[in-house]
PDB file of C-alpha atoms in Angstrom:
ATOM      1  CA  LEU A   1     -19.715 -12.869  10.064  1.00  0.00           C
ATOM      2  CA  SER A   2     -23.129 -13.146   8.326  1.00  0.00           C
ATOM      3  CA  ARG A   3     -23.286  -9.326   8.087  1.00  0.00           C
ATOM      4  CA  ILE A   4     -19.983  -9.378   6.247  1.00  0.00           C
ATOM      5  CA  GLU A   5     -21.233 -12.088   3.876  1.00  0.00           C
ATOM      6  CA  GLU A   6     -24.496 -10.176   3.216  1.00  0.00           C
ATOM      7  CA  ASN A   7     -22.495  -6.993   2.502  1.00  0.00           C
ATOM      8  CA  GLU A   8     -20.141  -8.893   0.143  1.00  0.00           C
ATOM      9  CA  ALA A   9     -23.157 -10.312  -1.778  1.00  0.00           C
ATOM     10  CA  ASP A  10     -24.716  -6.871  -1.947  1.00  0.00           C
ATOM     11  CA  ILE A  11     -21.477  -5.379  -3.277  1.00  0.00           C
ATOM     12  CA  LYS A  12     -21.207  -8.100  -5.963  1.00  0.00           C
ATOM     13  CA  GLU A  13     -24.791  -7.341  -7.054  1.00  0.00           C
ATOM     14  CA  THR A  14     -24.096  -3.641  -7.212  1.00  0.00           C
ATOM     15  CA  GLN A  15     -20.878  -4.249  -9.171  1.00  0.00           C
ATOM     16  CA  ALA A  16     -22.838  -6.356 -11.665  1.00  0.00           C
ATOM     17  CA  ASP A  17     -25.406  -3.530 -11.962  1.00  0.00           C
ATOM     18  CA  ILE A  18     -22.639  -1.056 -12.645  1.00  0.00           C
ATOM     19  CA  GLU A  19     -21.066  -3.234 -15.295  1.00  0.00           C
ATOM     20  CA  GLN A  20     -24.432  -3.596 -17.037  1.00  0.00           C
ATOM     21  CA  ALA A  21     -24.998   0.140 -16.799  1.00  0.00           C
ATOM     22  CA  LYS A  22     -21.642   0.776 -18.387  1.00  0.00           C
ATOM     23  CA  THR A  23     -22.496  -1.665 -21.217  1.00  0.00           C
ATOM     24  CA  ASP A  24     -25.851   0.028 -21.761  1.00  0.00           C
ATOM     25  CA  ILE A  25     -24.264   3.451 -21.796  1.00  0.00           C
ATOM     26  CA  ALA A  26     -21.661   2.354 -24.311  1.00  0.00           C
ATOM     27  CA  ALA A  27     -24.368   0.942 -26.649  1.00  0.00           C
ATOM     28  CA  MET A  28     -26.453   4.100 -26.278  1.00  0.00           C
ATOM     29  CA  GLN A  29     -23.436   6.214 -26.975  1.00  0.00           C
ATOM     30  CA  THR A  30     -22.722   4.237 -30.176  1.00  0.00           C
ATOM     31  CA  ASN A  31     -26.357   4.744 -31.305  1.00  0.00           C
ATOM     32  CA  ILE A  32     -26.216   8.440 -30.507  1.00  0.00           C
ATOM     33  CA  ASN A  33     -22.958   8.873 -32.463  1.00  0.00           C
ATOM     34  CA  GLY A  34     -24.499   7.095 -35.460  1.00  0.00           C
ATOM     35  CA  GLN A  35     -27.624   9.274 -35.244  1.00  0.00           C
ATOM     36  CA  LYS A  36     -25.404  12.335 -34.984  1.00  0.00           C
ATOM     37  CA  ASP A  37     -23.474  11.386 -38.047  1.00  0.00           C
ATOM     38  CA  ASP A  38     -26.691  10.844 -40.000  1.00  0.00           C
ATOM     39  CA  MET A  39     -27.973  14.276 -38.959  1.00  0.00           C
ATOM     40  CA  LYS A  40     -24.725  15.873 -39.961  1.00  0.00           C
ATOM     41  CA  SER A  41     -24.982  14.245 -43.395  1.00  0.00           C
ATOM     42  CA  ARG A  42     -28.603  15.402 -43.734  1.00  0.00           C
ATOM     43  CA  ILE A  43     -27.706  19.013 -42.762  1.00  0.00           C
ATOM     44  CA  LYS A  44     -24.857  18.936 -45.197  1.00  0.00           C
ATOM     45  CA  PHE A  45     -27.132  17.686 -47.978  1.00  0.00           C
ATOM     46  CA  ILE A  46     -29.687  20.401 -47.273  1.00  0.00           C
ATOM     47  CA  TYR A  47     -26.935  23.054 -47.191  1.00  0.00           C
ATOM     48  CA  GLU A  48     -25.458  21.870 -50.521  1.00  0.00           C
ATOM     49  CA  ASN A  49     -28.735  21.239 -52.381  1.00  0.00           C
ATOM     50  CA  GLY A  50     -31.096  23.554 -50.632  1.00  0.00           C
ATOM     51  CA  SER A  51     -34.505  22.791 -49.215  1.00  0.00           C
ATOM     52  CA  ASN A  52     -37.322  22.595 -51.744  1.00  0.00           C
ATOM     53  CA  SER A  53     -40.212  24.990 -50.888  1.00  0.00           C
ATOM     54  CA  TRP A  54     -43.789  24.431 -52.066  1.00  0.00           C
ATOM     55  CA  ILE A  55     -43.275  27.299 -54.563  1.00  0.00           C
ATOM     56  CA  GLU A  56     -40.330  25.554 -56.127  1.00  0.00           C
ATOM     57  CA  VAL A  57     -42.261  22.328 -56.230  1.00  0.00           C
ATOM     58  CA  LEU A  58     -45.200  24.129 -57.842  1.00  0.00           C
ATOM     59  CA  PHE A  59     -43.130  25.507 -60.774  1.00  0.00           C
ATOM     60  CA  GLU A  60     -41.247  22.175 -61.185  1.00  0.00           C
ATOM     61  CA  SER A  61     -44.382  20.030 -61.205  1.00  0.00           C
ATOM     62  CA  ARG A  62     -45.807  18.820 -64.497  1.00  0.00           C
ATOM     63  CA  SER A  63     -49.354  18.789 -63.204  1.00  0.00           C
ATOM     64  CA  PHE A  64     -51.364  19.564 -60.113  1.00  0.00           C
ATOM     65  CA  ALA A  65     -51.364  15.841 -59.233  1.00  0.00           C
ATOM     66  CA  ASP A  66     -47.561  15.846 -59.583  1.00  0.00           C
ATOM     67  CA  PHE A  67     -47.431  18.913 -57.354  1.00  0.00           C
ATOM     68  CA  LEU A  68     -49.519  17.234 -54.632  1.00  0.00           C
ATOM     69  CA  ASN A  69     -47.360  14.062 -54.787  1.00  0.00           C
ATOM     70  CA  LYS A  70     -44.093  16.013 -54.530  1.00  0.00           C
ATOM     71  CA  LEU A  71     -45.526  18.212 -51.762  1.00  0.00           C
ATOM     72  CA  GLU A  72     -46.567  15.096 -49.771  1.00  0.00           C
ATOM     73  CA  TYR A  73     -43.072  13.620 -50.314  1.00  0.00           C
ATOM     74  CA  ILE A  74     -41.413  16.731 -49.016  1.00  0.00           C
ATOM     75  CA  ASP A  75     -43.749  16.741 -45.994  1.00  0.00           C
ATOM     76  CA  GLU A  76     -42.830  13.178 -45.263  1.00  0.00           C
ATOM     77  CA  ILE A  77     -39.121  14.015 -45.464  1.00  0.00           C
ATOM     78  CA  ASN A  78     -39.609  16.934 -43.089  1.00  0.00           C
ATOM     79  CA  SER A  79     -41.620  14.773 -40.696  1.00  0.00           C
ATOM     80  CA  TYR A  80     -38.898  12.119 -40.812  1.00  0.00           C
ATOM     81  CA  ASP A  81     -36.265  14.821 -40.016  1.00  0.00           C
ATOM     82  CA  ARG A  82     -38.340  16.046 -37.084  1.00  0.00           C
ATOM     83  CA  GLU A  83     -38.813  12.571 -35.799  1.00  0.00           C
ATOM     84  CA  LYS A  84     -35.078  11.823 -36.031  1.00  0.00           C
ATOM     85  CA  LEU A  85     -34.337  15.078 -34.175  1.00  0.00           C
ATOM     86  CA  THR A  86     -36.821  14.257 -31.473  1.00  0.00           C
ATOM     87  CA  GLU A  87     -35.432  10.718 -31.214  1.00  0.00           C
ATOM     88  CA  TYR A  88     -31.899  12.125 -30.928  1.00  0.00           C
ATOM     89  CA  GLU A  89     -32.950  14.439 -28.115  1.00  0.00           C
ATOM     90  CA  GLU A  90     -34.692  11.636 -26.264  1.00  0.00           C
ATOM     91  CA  MET A  91     -31.600   9.418 -26.605  1.00  0.00           C
ATOM     92  CA  LEU A  92     -29.412  12.244 -25.199  1.00  0.00           C
ATOM     93  CA  SER A  93     -31.854  12.651 -22.264  1.00  0.00           C
ATOM     94  CA  GLU A  94     -31.904   8.875 -21.629  1.00  0.00           C
ATOM     95  CA  LEU A  95     -28.077   8.826 -21.760  1.00  0.00           C
ATOM     96  CA  SER A  96     -27.874  11.536 -19.219  1.00  0.00           C
ATOM     97  CA  GLU A  97     -30.243   9.693 -16.923  1.00  0.00           C
ATOM     98  CA  LYS A  98     -28.242   6.496 -17.332  1.00  0.00           C
ATOM     99  CA  LYS A  99     -25.016   8.294 -16.473  1.00  0.00           C
ATOM    100  CA  GLN A 100     -26.628   9.797 -13.383  1.00  0.00           C
ATOM    101  CA  GLU A 101     -27.788   6.346 -12.401  1.00  0.00           C
ATOM    102  CA  LEU A 102     -24.263   5.019 -12.866  1.00  0.00           C
ATOM    103  CA  ASP A 103     -22.831   7.773 -10.669  1.00  0.00           C
ATOM    104  CA  GLU A 104     -25.349   6.977  -7.936  1.00  0.00           C
ATOM    105  CA  LYS A 105     -24.548   3.272  -8.156  1.00  0.00           C
ATOM    106  CA  GLU A 106     -20.835   3.988  -7.960  1.00  0.00           C
ATOM    107  CA  THR A 107     -21.395   6.217  -4.922  1.00  0.00           C
ATOM    108  CA  ALA A 108     -23.491   3.496  -3.270  1.00  0.00           C
ATOM    109  CA  LEU A 109     -20.767   0.913  -4.102  1.00  0.00           C
ATOM    110  CA  GLN A 110     -18.087   3.119  -2.386  1.00  0.00           C
ATOM    111  CA  GLU A 111     -20.285   3.471   0.740  1.00  0.00           C
ATOM    112  CA  LYS A 112     -20.937  -0.290   0.818  1.00  0.00           C
ATOM    113  CA  SER A 113     -17.218  -0.996   0.386  1.00  0.00           C
ATOM    114  CA  ASP A 114     -16.347   1.414   3.219  1.00  0.00           C
ATOM    115  CA  ASN A 115     -19.005  -0.284   5.397  1.00  0.00           C
ATOM    116  CA  LEU A 116     -17.632  -3.715   4.585  1.00  0.00           C
ATOM    117  CA  THR A 117     -14.097  -2.586   5.466  1.00  0.00           C
ATOM    118  CA  ALA A 118     -15.362  -1.294   8.823  1.00  0.00           C
ATOM    119  CA  LEU A 119     -17.240  -4.528   9.473  1.00  0.00           C
ATOM    120  CA  LYS A 120     -14.149  -6.623   8.696  1.00  0.00           C
ATOM    121  CA  GLU A 121     -12.021  -4.495  10.964  1.00  0.00           C
ATOM    122  CA  GLU A 122     -14.583  -4.825  13.710  1.00  0.00           C
ATOM    123  CA  TYR A 123     -14.729  -8.531  13.203  1.00  0.00           C
ATOM    124  CA  GLU A 124     -10.918  -8.935  13.275  1.00  0.00           C
ATOM    125  CA  GLU A 125     -10.756  -6.823  16.414  1.00  0.00           C
ATOM    126  CA  MET A 126     -13.414  -9.000  18.091  1.00  0.00           C
ATOM    127  CA  LYS A 127     -11.474 -12.145  17.111  1.00  0.00           C
ATOM    128  CA  LEU A 128      -8.283 -10.581  18.528  1.00  0.00           C
ATOM    129  CA  GLN A 129     -10.028  -9.587  21.756  1.00  0.00           C
ATOM    130  CA  THR A 130     -11.481 -13.104  22.156  1.00  0.00           C
ATOM    131  CA  SER A 131      -8.070 -14.608  21.557  1.00  0.00           C
ATOM    132  CA  ILE A 132      -6.504 -12.422  24.227  1.00  0.00           C
ATOM    133  CA  ILE A 133      -9.286 -13.222  26.727  1.00  0.00           C
ATOM    134  CA  ASN A 134      -8.785 -16.898  26.082  1.00  0.00           C
ATOM    135  CA  ASN A 135      -5.082 -16.397  26.920  1.00  0.00           C
ATOM    136  CA  SER A 136      -5.861 -15.070  30.389  1.00  0.00           C
ATOM    137  CA  PHE A 137      -4.906 -16.658  33.684  1.00  0.00           C
ATOM    138  CA  SER A 138      -5.133 -15.738  37.336  1.00  0.00           C
ATOM    139  CA  PRO A 139      -1.894 -15.543  39.281  1.00  0.00           C
ATOM    140  CA  SER A 140      -3.761 -14.484  42.443  1.00  0.00           C
ATOM    141  CA  THR A 141      -7.392 -14.457  43.589  1.00  0.00           C
ATOM    142  CA  GLY A 142      -9.267 -11.731  41.757  1.00  0.00           C
ATOM    143  CA  VAL A 143      -6.259 -10.747  39.634  1.00  0.00           C
ATOM    144  CA  PHE A 144      -6.074 -11.623  35.956  1.00  0.00           C
ATOM    145  CA  ILE A 145      -3.309 -11.362  33.336  1.00  0.00           C
ATOM    146  CA  ALA A 146      -4.181 -11.657  29.687  1.00  0.00           C
ATOM    147  CA  PHE A 147      -1.730 -11.600  26.807  1.00  0.00           C
ATOM    148  CA  THR A 148      -1.600 -11.574  22.947  1.00  0.00           C
ATOM    149  CA  ASP A 149      -0.292 -14.348  20.815  1.00  0.00           C
ATOM    150  CA  VAL A 150       3.364 -14.021  19.756  1.00  0.00           C
ATOM    151  CA  GLY A 151       3.619 -11.959  16.574  1.00  0.00           C
ATOM    152  CA  ASP A 152       0.352 -10.079  16.993  1.00  0.00           C
ATOM    153  CA  ILE A 153       0.723  -6.313  16.901  1.00  0.00           C
ATOM    154  CA  ILE A 154      -2.131  -4.645  18.753  1.00  0.00           C
ATOM    155  CA  THR A 155      -3.158  -1.076  19.570  1.00  0.00           C
ATOM    156  CA  ARG A 156      -3.201   0.280  23.085  1.00  0.00           C
ATOM    157  CA  THR A 157      -6.892   1.001  22.594  1.00  0.00           C
ATOM    158  CA  VAL A 158      -7.673  -2.728  22.065  1.00  0.00           C
ATOM    159  CA  LEU A 159      -5.560  -3.624  25.109  1.00  0.00           C
ATOM    160  CA  SER A 160      -7.661  -1.281  27.267  1.00  0.00           C
ATOM    161  CA  LYS A 161     -10.872  -2.603  25.746  1.00  0.00           C
ATOM    162  CA  VAL A 162      -9.927  -6.149  26.681  1.00  0.00           C
ATOM    163  CA  ALA A 163      -8.959  -5.022  30.188  1.00  0.00           C
ATOM    164  CA  ASP A 164     -12.314  -3.320  30.714  1.00  0.00           C
ATOM    165  CA  GLU A 165     -14.150  -6.388  29.315  1.00  0.00           C
ATOM    166  CA  ILE A 166     -12.426  -8.853  31.682  1.00  0.00           C
ATOM    167  CA  LEU A 167     -12.913  -6.509  34.654  1.00  0.00           C
ATOM    168  CA  SER A 168     -16.620  -6.224  34.050  1.00  0.00           C
ATOM    169  CA  THR A 169     -17.401  -9.854  33.129  1.00  0.00           C
ATOM    170  CA  ARG A 170     -15.240 -11.825  35.546  1.00  0.00           C
ATOM    171  CA  GLY A 171     -15.713  -9.814  38.718  1.00  0.00           C
ATOM    172  CA  ALA A 172     -11.971  -9.156  38.850  1.00  0.00           C
ATOM    173  CA  ARG A 173     -10.208  -6.897  41.351  1.00  0.00           C
ATOM    174  CA  ALA A 174      -7.469  -6.122  38.799  1.00  0.00           C
ATOM    175  CA  VAL A 175      -6.699  -6.937  35.198  1.00  0.00           C
ATOM    176  CA  PHE A 176      -3.428  -6.591  33.289  1.00  0.00           C
ATOM    177  CA  VAL A 177      -3.418  -7.026  29.544  1.00  0.00           C
ATOM    178  CA  VAL A 178       0.033  -7.483  27.896  1.00  0.00           C
ATOM    179  CA  GLY A 179       0.773  -7.254  24.207  1.00  0.00           C
ATOM    180  CA  ASN A 180       3.119  -5.986  21.496  1.00  0.00           C
ATOM    181  CA  THR A 181       2.071  -2.544  20.378  1.00  0.00           C
ATOM    182  CA  LYS A 182       5.121  -2.355  18.168  1.00  0.00           C
ATOM    183  CA  SER A 183       7.643  -4.990  17.043  1.00  0.00           C
ATOM    184  CA  ASN A 184      10.072  -3.869  19.719  1.00  0.00           C
ATOM    185  CA  GLU A 185       7.546  -2.604  22.352  1.00  0.00           C
ATOM    186  CA  VAL A 186       5.438  -4.444  24.904  1.00  0.00           C
ATOM    187  CA  SER A 187       2.619  -2.586  26.469  1.00  0.00           C
ATOM    188  CA  ILE A 188       0.470  -3.280  29.494  1.00  0.00           C
ATOM    189  CA  SER A 189      -2.987  -1.889  30.108  1.00  0.00           C
ATOM    190  CA  ALA A 190      -4.150  -2.188  33.704  1.00  0.00           C
ATOM    191  CA  ARG A 191      -7.659  -1.787  35.111  1.00  0.00           C
ATOM    192  CA  SER A 192      -9.029  -2.407  38.593  1.00  0.00           C
ATOM    193  CA  SER A 193     -11.939  -1.978  40.866  1.00  0.00           C
ATOM    194  CA  ASN A 194     -11.791   0.523  43.709  1.00  0.00           C
ATOM    195  CA  ASP A 195      -9.915  -1.847  46.069  1.00  0.00           C
ATOM    196  CA  PHE A 196      -6.772  -2.411  44.041  1.00  0.00           C
ATOM    197  CA  ASN A 197      -4.183   0.187  43.128  1.00  0.00           C
ATOM    198  CA  VAL A 198      -2.792  -0.666  39.640  1.00  0.00           C
ATOM    199  CA  GLN A 199      -0.978   2.706  39.432  1.00  0.00           C
ATOM    200  CA  ILE A 200       1.720   1.565  41.882  1.00  0.00           C
ATOM    201  CA  ILE A 201       2.451  -1.612  39.935  1.00  0.00           C
ATOM    202  CA  MET A 202       2.660   0.260  36.645  1.00  0.00           C
ATOM    203  CA  GLU A 203       4.952   2.869  38.174  1.00  0.00           C
ATOM    204  CA  LYS A 204       7.274   0.106  39.277  1.00  0.00           C
ATOM    205  CA  MET A 205       7.470  -0.923  35.633  1.00  0.00           C
ATOM    206  CA  GLY A 206       8.180   2.483  34.288  1.00  0.00           C
ATOM    207  CA  GLY A 207       4.621   3.644  33.613  1.00  0.00           C
ATOM    208  CA  GLY A 208       1.922   5.487  35.475  1.00  0.00           C
ATOM    209  CA  GLY A 209      -1.746   6.461  35.534  1.00  0.00           C
ATOM    210  CA  HIS A 210      -4.413   6.427  38.148  1.00  0.00           C
ATOM    211  CA  PHE A 211      -5.591   4.174  41.005  1.00  0.00           C
ATOM    212  CA  THR A 212      -7.974   2.128  38.768  1.00  0.00           C
ATOM    213  CA  ALA A 213      -6.409   2.753  35.345  1.00  0.00           C
ATOM    214  CA  ALA A 214      -2.765   2.735  34.478  1.00  0.00           C
ATOM    215  CA  ALA A 215      -0.362   1.556  31.769  1.00  0.00           C
ATOM    216  CA  THR A 216       3.220   1.161  30.754  1.00  0.00           C
ATOM    217  CA  GLN A 217       5.343   0.565  27.647  1.00  0.00           C
ATOM    218  CA  ILE A 218       8.611  -1.401  27.682  1.00  0.00           C
ATOM    219  CA  THR A 219      10.988  -1.644  24.778  1.00  0.00           C
ATOM    220  CA  ASP A 220      13.418  -4.356  23.623  1.00  0.00           C
ATOM    221  CA  THR A 221      11.864  -7.176  25.598  1.00  0.00           C
ATOM    222  CA  THR A 222       9.355  -9.986  25.157  1.00  0.00           C
ATOM    223  CA  ILE A 223       5.795 -10.658  26.400  1.00  0.00           C
ATOM    224  CA  GLU A 224       7.053 -13.648  28.459  1.00  0.00           C
ATOM    225  CA  ARG A 225       9.631 -11.577  30.276  1.00  0.00           C
ATOM    226  CA  VAL A 226       7.187  -8.723  30.948  1.00  0.00           C
ATOM    227  CA  ILE A 227       4.636 -11.169  32.322  1.00  0.00           C
ATOM    228  CA  GLU A 228       7.269 -12.704  34.710  1.00  0.00           C
ATOM    229  CA  VAL A 229       8.205  -9.179  35.970  1.00  0.00           C
ATOM    230  CA  LEU A 230       4.531  -8.261  36.243  1.00  0.00           C
ATOM    231  CA  LYS A 231       3.698 -11.327  38.325  1.00  0.00           C
ATOM    232  CA  ASP A 232       6.617 -10.531  40.683  1.00  0.00           C
ATOM    233  CA  ASN A 233       5.365  -6.913  41.140  1.00  0.00           C
ATOM    234  CA  ILE A 234       1.837  -8.103  41.734  1.00  0.00           C
ATOM    235  CA  ASN A 235       3.018 -10.543  44.397  1.00  0.00           C
ATOM    236  CA  ILE A 236       5.160  -7.839  46.056  1.00  0.00           C
ATOM    237  CA  GLY A 237       2.330  -5.394  45.986  1.00  0.00           C
ATOM    238  CA  LEU A 238      -0.143  -7.867  47.531  1.00  0.00           C
ATOM    239  CA  SER A 239       2.294  -8.848  50.263  1.00  0.00           C
ATOM    240  CA  ASP A 240       3.310  -5.270  51.086  1.00  0.00           C
ATOM    241  CA  CYS A 241       1.240  -4.626  54.161  1.00  0.00           C
ATOM    242  CA  SER A 242       2.547  -1.010  54.409  1.00  0.00           C
ATOM    243  CA  ASN A 243       0.786  -0.282  51.152  1.00  0.00           C
ATOM    244  CA  PHE A 244      -2.823  -0.184  52.340  1.00  0.00           C
ATOM    245  CA  ALA A 245      -3.814   1.377  49.033  1.00  0.00           C
ATOM    246  CA  MET A 246      -2.980  -1.851  47.358  1.00  0.00           C
ATOM    247  CA  ILE A 247      -5.598  -3.779  49.361  1.00  0.00           C
ATOM    248  CA  GLY A 248      -8.196  -1.091  49.411  1.00  0.00           C
ATOM    249  CA  PHE A 249      -7.729   0.548  52.786  1.00  0.00           C
ATOM    250  CA  SER A 250      -6.015   3.727  51.665  1.00  0.00           C
ATOM    251  CA  VAL A 251      -9.125   5.916  51.911  1.00  0.00           C
ATOM    252  CA  SER A 252     -10.278   4.419  55.161  1.00  0.00           C
ATOM    253  CA  LEU A 253      -6.802   4.680  56.667  1.00  0.00           C
ATOM    254  CA  GLY A 254      -6.517   8.304  55.644  1.00  0.00           C
ATOM    255  CA  ARG A 255      -9.855   9.125  57.229  1.00  0.00           C
ATOM    256  CA  LEU A 256      -8.868   7.227  60.427  1.00  0.00           C
ATOM    257  CA  CYS A 257      -5.641   9.154  60.714  1.00  0.00           C
ATOM    258  CA  PHE A 258      -7.450  12.380  60.242  1.00  0.00           C
ATOM    259  CA  ILE A 259      -9.991  11.561  62.918  1.00  0.00           C
ATOM    260  CA  ILE A 260      -7.241  10.512  65.320  1.00  0.00           C
ATOM    261  CA  ALA A 261      -5.359  13.736  64.646  1.00  0.00           C
ATOM    262  CA  ILE A 262      -8.498  15.808  65.359  1.00  0.00           C
ATOM    263  CA  PHE A 263      -9.201  13.993  68.633  1.00  0.00           C
ATOM    264  CA  SER A 264      -5.578  14.380  69.687  1.00  0.00           C
ATOM    265  CA  LEU A 265      -5.739  18.170  68.971  1.00  0.00           C
ATOM    266  CA  ILE A 266      -9.009  18.470  70.942  1.00  0.00           C
ATOM    267  CA  SER A 267      -7.517  16.619  73.887  1.00  0.00           C
ATOM    268  CA  ILE A 268      -4.509  18.924  73.909  1.00  0.00           C
ATOM    269  CA  ILE A 269      -6.710  22.038  73.764  1.00  0.00           C
ATOM    270  CA  TYR A 270      -8.984  20.923  76.642  1.00  0.00           C
ATOM    271  CA  LYS A 271      -6.337  19.666  78.973  1.00  0.00           C
TER     272      LYS A 271
END
C-alpha cells in the first residue's frame, strides 16, 4: 500500500510540473509572438522607408559632427535590431527545449500512471487472494476447500494461484478453490500433492486435468451448491478403497501387479 501512496504522490508532483511547464510555455509563446510582431513592423518600416547608408547620411548631414552623430545613431539602431534578432532566436530555442521537457514529463507521467495501475491491480489481487484463503476450511484431514465471497468475480488464474498458495503453505494433500468466474459460472481449481488424485474428483463434476492439477466449470448454480457437491465427491473418493490412486497407492499397486505378473510368467515357463 505504501508503494501505491508513494507512486500517487510522485504522479501528483509530476502533474504539477507539467502544469507549470505548460504555463511557462504559454508565457514564452506570448513573448515570442510579440517579438515576432515587432520584427515584422521593423522589416515593414525598412522596406517602406529604406535603410540609410553612411553615404546617404554623409550627403544629408549639415556638418561632419552631424554626420558622426547620425552614423552613431544608425549603428545603434542596427545593433538593436541584431540584439532583438538574437533574442528572438534564443527565445525560440528555449521554447523548443521547454516543449521537449514537457514531452518527456508527459511520457514519464504515462509510465508512472501505468505502473500505479499495475500496483493497484496487484494489491487488489492480493486482497482477494487473502480473502479467499481466510474463507478456507478443512472437510477432511489434509484436504482444504476455499471459496470467494458472494458477488466476487474472479479469474481462473487467481483461483489456481490461491490453490498453489494453500498447498505450499499449509502442508495440504489436496486443495479445492471455488469461485464465480462469470456471473452464471462457478469454477473450481484443484491442486494436490503426489498422494491425492484430484483429477478423478474434477471428472465427476464435469471437468478434468491431471493427477495433481485439475479443474471444472459449472454453469447456472451457486458456490454453496458446488461446495456441497464437492464435499460429497471428496468423501466418496476418500472412502472408495478400490481407487488406490486416490490415496496414493496407484503407482505402487501398478508396480506390484507388474512384478506379480512377471513372477507368474517365470513360474509357468520353468514348470
